Amino acid sequence: MRINKGDQVLVLIGRNSGKKSRVVSVDKENGKVTVEGVNVVHKHVRRSRRNPQGGRLSMEMPIPISNVKIICPSCSKPTRVGARFDGDGTKYRICKKCNANISIIAPPKKHVTK
Ligand SMILES: [Zn+2]
């Protein structure tokens, strides 16, 4: 699953199932993503110097990457992501539904000279 920060995703499982939102961060090591407004927990914070108001602090908790599906910016449907190499070696993420490029994964390969 190729999901990047800033991607629009559809949440498939859990409390926020069916919600469309934006990926705030990706934790590739643990296979988790944090999605804006999804899986929000409220922490009760005591008044302190750092937080003079106290009260409730809401923050998003990461969810498993398999619980979300990327939304294609081109056909705006939840889709699977493929990869494609262009003629010059540029690697793209593509939508498996409409074949549109979603974003560039890697620039064209260049010969490295030292
Ligand atoms: Zn598409």
mmCIF file of C-alpha atoms and ligand atoms in Angstrom:
data_model
loop_
_atom_site.group_PDB
_atom_site.id
_atom_site.type_symbol
_atom_site.label_atom_id
_atom_site.label_comp_id
_atom_site.label_asym_id
_atom_site.label_seq_id
_atom_site.Cartn_x
_atom_site.Cartn_y
_atom_site.Cartn_z
ATOM 1 C CA MET A 1 0.000 0.000 0.000
ATOM 2 C CA ARG A 2 1.476 3.273 -1.061
ATOM 3 C CA ILE A 3 0.099 6.099 0.969
ATOM 4 C CA ASN A 4 1.817 9.386 1.452
ATOM 5 C CA LYS A 5 1.325 12.332 3.712
ATOM 6 C CA GLY A 6 -1.283 14.651 2.248
ATOM 7 C CA ASP A 7 -3.190 11.954 0.371
ATOM 8 C CA GLN A 8 -6.968 11.922 0.503
ATOM 9 C CA VAL A 9 -8.149 8.651 1.931
ATOM 10 C CA LEU A 10 -11.378 6.866 2.708
ATOM 11 C CA VAL A 11 -11.602 5.184 6.083
ATOM 12 C CA LEU A 12 -12.937 1.650 5.750
ATOM 13 C CA ILE A 13 -13.056 0.282 9.261
ATOM 14 C CA GLY A 14 -13.814 1.586 12.722
ATOM 15 C CA ARG A 15 -15.635 4.435 14.348
ATOM 16 C CA ASN A 16 -14.946 6.788 11.445
ATOM 17 C CA SER A 17 -15.743 4.264 8.738
ATOM 18 C CA GLY A 18 -16.837 5.977 5.529
ATOM 19 C CA LYS A 19 -15.112 9.230 6.355
ATOM 20 C CA LYS A 20 -12.951 10.945 3.768
ATOM 21 C CA SER A 21 -9.996 12.852 5.064
ATOM 22 C CA ARG A 22 -6.353 13.758 4.626
ATOM 23 C CA VAL A 23 -3.333 11.815 5.782
ATOM 24 C CA VAL A 24 -1.393 13.808 8.359
ATOM 25 C CA SER A 25 1.478 11.396 8.831
ATOM 26 C CA VAL A 26 2.613 7.951 7.788
ATOM 27 C CA ASP A 27 4.383 5.464 10.018
ATOM 28 C CA LYS A 28 5.843 3.035 7.526
ATOM 29 C CA GLU A 29 7.635 0.964 10.131
ATOM 30 C CA ASN A 30 4.459 0.100 11.992
ATOM 31 C CA GLY A 31 2.210 0.241 8.941
ATOM 32 C CA LYS A 32 0.061 2.991 10.366
ATOM 33 C CA VAL A 33 -1.327 6.283 9.193
ATOM 34 C CA THR A 34 -2.691 9.248 11.040
ATOM 35 C CA VAL A 35 -5.721 10.727 9.343
ATOM 36 C CA GLU A 36 -7.123 14.160 10.048
ATOM 37 C CA GLY A 37 -10.157 13.948 12.327
ATOM 38 C CA VAL A 38 -10.109 10.169 12.418
ATOM 39 C CA ASN A 39 -9.709 8.094 15.559
ATOM 40 C CA VAL A 40 -9.607 11.212 17.694
ATOM 41 C CA VAL A 41 -9.071 10.742 21.372
ATOM 42 C CA HIS A 42 -9.662 13.382 23.986
ATOM 43 C CA LYS A 43 -7.106 13.802 26.639
ATOM 44 C CA HIS A 44 -8.034 15.607 29.761
ATOM 45 C CA VAL A 45 -5.288 18.007 30.625
ATOM 46 C CA ARG A 46 -4.782 19.544 33.985
ATOM 47 C CA ARG A 47 -3.967 23.209 34.187
ATOM 48 C CA SER A 48 -0.252 23.723 33.913
ATOM 49 C CA ARG A 49 2.239 26.316 32.849
ATOM 50 C CA ARG A 50 2.294 24.908 29.350
ATOM 51 C CA ASN A 51 -1.425 24.630 29.176
ATOM 52 C CA PRO A 52 -2.910 27.324 31.409
ATOM 53 C CA GLN A 53 -6.441 26.658 30.212
ATOM 54 C CA GLY A 54 -6.410 22.976 30.989
ATOM 55 C CA GLY A 55 -9.369 21.074 29.687
ATOM 56 C CA ARG A 56 -9.698 18.713 26.814
ATOM 57 C CA LEU A 57 -7.026 18.166 24.233
ATOM 58 C CA SER A 58 -7.952 16.218 21.147
ATOM 59 C CA MET A 59 -5.459 14.318 19.106
ATOM 60 C CA GLU A 60 -5.570 11.795 16.312
ATOM 61 C CA MET A 61 -4.280 8.307 16.933
ATOM 62 C CA PRO A 62 -2.731 6.309 14.106
ATOM 63 C CA ILE A 63 -4.792 3.581 12.465
ATOM 64 C CA PRO A 64 -3.581 0.567 10.467
ATOM 65 C CA ILE A 65 -2.792 1.467 6.877
ATOM 66 C CA SER A 66 -5.038 -1.381 5.699
ATOM 67 C CA ASN A 67 -8.025 0.417 7.179
ATOM 68 C CA VAL A 68 -7.826 3.177 4.616
ATOM 69 C CA LYS A 69 -8.085 3.374 0.873
ATOM 70 C CA ILE A 70 -6.604 6.155 -1.183
ATOM 71 C CA ILE A 71 -8.983 8.408 -3.081
ATOM 72 C CA CYS A 72 -7.824 9.118 -6.604
ATOM 73 C CA PRO A 73 -7.553 12.872 -7.159
ATOM 74 C CA SER A 74 -8.451 12.346 -10.791
ATOM 75 C CA CYS A 75 -11.583 10.172 -10.684
ATOM 76 C CA SER A 76 -12.289 10.817 -6.955
ATOM 77 C CA LYS A 77 -13.017 7.168 -6.309
ATOM 78 C CA PRO A 78 -11.477 4.999 -3.632
ATOM 79 C CA THR A 79 -8.913 2.985 -5.464
ATOM 80 C CA ARG A 80 -5.859 0.820 -5.316
ATOM 81 C CA VAL A 81 -2.541 2.270 -6.227
ATOM 82 C CA GLY A 82 -0.188 0.864 -8.776
ATOM 83 C CA ALA A 83 3.208 1.941 -9.928
ATOM 84 C CA ARG A 84 4.395 2.800 -13.399
ATOM 85 C CA PHE A 85 7.674 3.725 -14.933
ATOM 86 C CA ASP A 86 7.747 6.389 -17.546
ATOM 87 C CA GLY A 87 10.007 6.300 -20.581
ATOM 88 C CA ASP A 88 12.680 8.347 -18.845
ATOM 89 C CA GLY A 89 12.579 6.224 -15.697
ATOM 90 C CA THR A 90 10.289 8.407 -13.627
ATOM 91 C CA LYS A 91 8.263 6.269 -11.256
ATOM 92 C CA TYR A 92 4.648 7.229 -10.715
ATOM 93 C CA ARG A 93 1.873 6.106 -8.465
ATOM 94 C CA ILE A 94 -1.144 5.418 -10.605
ATOM 95 C CA CYS A 95 -4.835 4.882 -9.991
ATOM 96 C CA LYS A 96 -5.861 1.337 -10.858
ATOM 97 C CA LYS A 97 -9.304 2.550 -11.854
ATOM 98 C CA CYS A 98 -8.573 5.374 -14.285
ATOM 99 C CA ASN A 99 -4.812 4.950 -14.757
ATOM 100 C CA ALA A 100 -4.144 8.584 -13.933
ATOM 101 C CA ASN A 101 -0.878 9.525 -12.298
ATOM 102 C CA ILE A 102 -1.426 10.307 -8.652
ATOM 103 C CA SER A 103 2.073 11.465 -7.873
ATOM 104 C CA ILE A 104 5.704 10.897 -8.656
ATOM 105 C CA ILE A 105 7.423 8.338 -6.473
ATOM 106 C CA ALA A 106 10.930 8.697 -7.811
ATOM 107 C CA PRO A 107 12.567 11.015 -10.303
ATOM 108 C CA PRO A 108 14.233 9.664 -13.426
ATOM 109 C CA LYS A 109 17.290 7.603 -12.691
ATOM 110 C CA LYS A 110 20.510 9.404 -13.385
ATOM 111 C CA HIS A 111 23.962 8.082 -13.722
ATOM 112 C CA VAL A 112 25.794 8.860 -10.559
ATOM 113 C CA THR A 113 29.316 10.035 -11.137
ATOM 114 C CA LYS A 114 31.755 10.547 -8.376
HETATM 115 ZN ZN ZN B 1 -8.629 7.391 -10.711
#
